[in-house]
Each structure stands twice: as structure tokens, then as C-alpha cells.
Amino acid sequence: LRGVVGGVLRPLPAVPTATATALAGGVLMTAAPARTGPSASALLEQAVQAYEQGQLNDAIAAFTSAIELEPENAAAYSGRGLAYADLDKLDEALADYNRAVELDPNYISAFGNRGLLYLEQGERQAAAADFGKLIRLNTDSTNREQITANIGDTLAVEIVGGHAYRITFEA
């Protein structure tokens, strides 16, 4: 159990109740109370909806709640970083992107988001490194399509957000 004391989260001692206490092999065992409230995935959904509606502070609160439930969730950190970036809280955004990459070194969105932040800050080499990683991760995925064309052919490519593309040709 946790409670807010003077604006700071502090652990509160568990208080055994008749329904939460059992005697096992001569040892008194106390079960933690059942968790109520939304799951981390429900909070992530709520956060994304709030973000899409431009309610950035609500999105940050929901992402933070999801992180409290699942501290190893890279998507929650990356999403919260995006909301922080939109509020020009760039240090917080970078910290969240870094944590997302640390938790999941193959999380494409975190590299894209962090690369954009680096580009905005004028850190071109860091941005290029992240964009390069994003491209490598995306091209290493199973979503490959190879098209052979001849000189004079015209190709149309539908660009979809969240994907990296490599188009090679001889000229």
C-alpha cells in the first residue's frame, strides 16, 4: 500500500485483516490487497486517446500511471516522452526516450522520436545515429518488399508513418 504524505509517496505498513491473513506451516502470512483500477494496457490506451485529443497533461498522467504498474514498458516511456516534447519539456522527453531505448533496444518508435528531438536541438550526429538505427531495425524486420524496375520506369511508393524506407537505385 502507498499513500501520499505531504506530497510525497511513502510506503504504508500492511495491516492484516481476517480475510487477508492465513497460517501456513506455523508462519503468519498476509496477502496484499487485490489491486483495483485499470490495467497498464488500459492506461496506455487512455493515454494515447488523451494525446490524440491534445490533452497532453492527461496523457502524461496516464502514461505515468501505466509506468508505475509496468516500469519496464518501453511504449509507455516513449509515449510520455512524445507528450513531454509537445509541451517543450525536452529534458523530460529525452530522459523518457533514453529509458525506452534502454528497456527495449529494438523499439523503433523510441529511436524515431529521439532522433526527431535531437534534430530539433541541432544535434545532427545523434539524430543521424538514431535514424540509422531506426532504418536498420525496420529493414531487418520481416516487412520487406523488393521491387525490380528498369530505366525509365516510374514507381509510386506509399509512405506510412512509423516505418522506415530504403530505396536504392543506380543513376
Coordinates of C-alpha atoms in Angstrom, one line a residue:
L1 CA 0.0 0.0 0.0
R2 CA 1.2 3.5 -0.7
G3 CA -0.2 6.8 0.4
V4 CA 0.5 10.5 -0.1
V5 CA 2.0 12.2 2.9
G6 CA 3.0 15.9 2.5
G7 CA 3.0 15.5 -1.3
V8 CA 5.5 12.6 -1.2
L9 CA 4.6 8.9 -1.8
R10 CA 5.6 6.9 1.2
P11 CA 5.1 3.2 1.9
L12 CA 2.4 2.4 4.5
P13 CA 2.6 -0.7 6.6
A14 CA 0.3 -3.5 5.6
V15 CA -2.4 -4.1 8.2
P16 CA -3.5 -7.8 8.3
T17 CA -7.2 -8.4 8.2
A18 CA -9.2 -11.6 9.0
T19 CA -9.7 -12.2 5.2
A20 CA -6.2 -11.4 4.2
T21 CA -4.3 -13.5 6.8
A22 CA -3.6 -17.2 6.8
L23 CA -1.4 -19.5 8.9
A24 CA 0.9 -21.6 6.7
G25 CA 3.3 -24.0 8.4
G26 CA 3.3 -22.1 11.7
V27 CA 4.1 -18.8 9.9
L28 CA 1.6 -16.0 9.7
M29 CA 1.1 -15.0 6.0
T30 CA -0.5 -11.7 4.9
A31 CA -1.7 -11.4 1.4
A32 CA -1.5 -8.0 -0.4
P33 CA -4.9 -6.5 -1.1
A34 CA -6.3 -7.1 -4.5
R35 CA -5.4 -4.4 -7.0
T36 CA -8.4 -2.4 -8.2
G37 CA -8.4 0.1 -11.1
P38 CA -7.4 0.0 -14.7
S39 CA -4.6 -2.2 -16.0
A40 CA -1.4 -0.9 -17.6
S41 CA -2.7 -1.6 -21.1
A42 CA -6.0 0.2 -20.3
L43 CA -4.0 3.2 -19.0
L44 CA -1.9 3.2 -22.2
E45 CA -5.0 3.2 -24.3
Q46 CA -6.3 6.1 -22.2
A47 CA -3.0 7.9 -22.6
V48 CA -3.0 7.6 -26.3
Q49 CA -6.5 8.8 -26.6
A50 CA -5.7 11.8 -24.4
Y51 CA -2.6 12.5 -26.5
E52 CA -4.6 12.3 -29.8
Q53 CA -7.1 14.8 -28.4
G54 CA -4.4 17.2 -27.4
Q55 CA -4.9 16.7 -23.7
L56 CA -1.1 16.4 -23.1
N57 CA -1.1 16.7 -19.3
D58 CA -3.8 14.0 -19.0
A59 CA -1.8 11.8 -21.4
I60 CA 1.3 12.3 -19.3
A61 CA -0.6 11.4 -16.1
A62 CA -2.0 8.2 -17.8
F63 CA 1.4 7.2 -19.2
T64 CA 2.9 7.8 -15.7
S65 CA 0.3 5.6 -14.1
A66 CA 1.0 2.8 -16.7
I67 CA 4.7 3.1 -15.9
E68 CA 4.0 2.8 -12.2
L69 CA 2.2 -0.5 -12.9
E70 CA 4.7 -1.7 -15.5
P71 CA 8.1 0.0 -15.0
E72 CA 9.6 -2.0 -17.9
N73 CA 7.1 -0.8 -20.5
A74 CA 9.1 1.0 -23.2
A75 CA 6.0 2.1 -25.1
A76 CA 4.8 4.0 -22.0
Y77 CA 8.1 5.8 -21.7
S78 CA 8.2 6.6 -25.4
G79 CA 4.6 7.9 -25.4
R80 CA 5.2 10.0 -22.4
G81 CA 8.3 11.4 -24.0
L82 CA 6.3 12.4 -27.0
A83 CA 3.8 14.3 -24.8
Y84 CA 6.7 16.0 -22.9
A85 CA 8.3 17.0 -26.2
D86 CA 5.0 18.6 -27.4
L87 CA 4.9 20.6 -24.2
D88 CA 8.6 21.7 -24.9
K89 CA 9.8 19.8 -21.8
L90 CA 12.7 18.5 -23.8
D91 CA 14.9 17.2 -20.9
E92 CA 12.0 15.1 -19.7
A93 CA 11.2 13.9 -23.2
L94 CA 14.9 12.9 -23.8
A95 CA 15.0 11.1 -20.4
D96 CA 11.9 9.1 -21.4
Y97 CA 13.2 8.2 -24.9
N98 CA 16.5 7.1 -23.4
R99 CA 14.7 4.9 -20.9
A100 CA 12.6 3.4 -23.6
V101 CA 15.7 2.6 -25.7
E102 CA 17.4 1.1 -22.6
L103 CA 14.4 -1.1 -21.9
D104 CA 13.9 -2.2 -25.5
P105 CA 16.9 -1.7 -27.8
N106 CA 14.7 -2.7 -30.7
Y107 CA 11.8 -0.3 -30.1
I108 CA 11.7 1.6 -33.4
S109 CA 9.4 4.4 -32.3
A110 CA 11.7 5.4 -29.5
F111 CA 14.6 5.8 -31.9
G112 CA 12.4 7.9 -34.3
N113 CA 11.1 10.1 -31.5
R114 CA 14.5 10.6 -30.0
G115 CA 16.0 11.3 -33.4
L116 CA 13.5 14.0 -34.1
L117 CA 14.2 15.6 -30.7
Y118 CA 18.0 15.5 -31.4
L119 CA 17.4 17.1 -34.9
E120 CA 15.2 19.8 -33.3
Q121 CA 18.0 20.5 -30.9
G122 CA 20.6 20.7 -33.7
E123 CA 22.4 17.5 -32.6
R124 CA 22.7 16.2 -36.1
Q125 CA 25.1 13.3 -35.4
A126 CA 23.0 12.0 -32.6
A127 CA 19.9 12.3 -34.8
A128 CA 21.6 10.5 -37.7
A129 CA 22.6 7.7 -35.4
D130 CA 19.1 7.2 -34.2
F131 CA 17.6 7.4 -37.7
G132 CA 20.2 4.9 -38.8
K133 CA 19.2 2.5 -36.0
L134 CA 15.6 3.0 -36.9
I135 CA 16.3 2.1 -40.6
R136 CA 18.4 -0.9 -39.6
L137 CA 15.7 -2.2 -37.3
N138 CA 13.0 -1.6 -39.8
T139 CA 14.9 -3.2 -42.7
D140 CA 15.8 -6.1 -40.5
S141 CA 12.1 -6.8 -39.9
T142 CA 10.0 -9.2 -41.9
N143 CA 8.2 -6.3 -43.6
R144 CA 10.4 -6.2 -46.7
E145 CA 9.3 -5.6 -50.2
Q146 CA 11.6 -5.7 -53.1
I147 CA 10.7 -4.2 -56.5
T148 CA 12.8 -4.5 -59.6
A149 CA 12.4 -1.7 -62.1
N150 CA 14.1 -0.8 -65.4
I151 CA 15.4 2.5 -66.5
G152 CA 12.5 4.8 -67.4
D153 CA 10.0 3.0 -65.1
T154 CA 8.0 5.2 -62.7
L155 CA 7.4 3.8 -59.2
A156 CA 4.9 5.0 -56.7
V157 CA 5.6 4.3 -53.0
E158 CA 3.0 4.9 -50.3
I159 CA 4.8 6.3 -47.3
V160 CA 3.3 5.2 -44.0
G161 CA 4.1 6.9 -40.7
G162 CA 6.2 4.9 -38.3
H163 CA 8.0 3.0 -41.0
A164 CA 11.5 3.5 -42.5
Y165 CA 12.1 3.1 -46.2
R166 CA 15.2 2.3 -48.1
I167 CA 15.1 3.0 -51.9
T168 CA 18.3 2.1 -53.7
F169 CA 18.9 2.8 -57.4
E170 CA 21.6 3.4 -59.9
A171 CA 21.7 6.7 -61.7

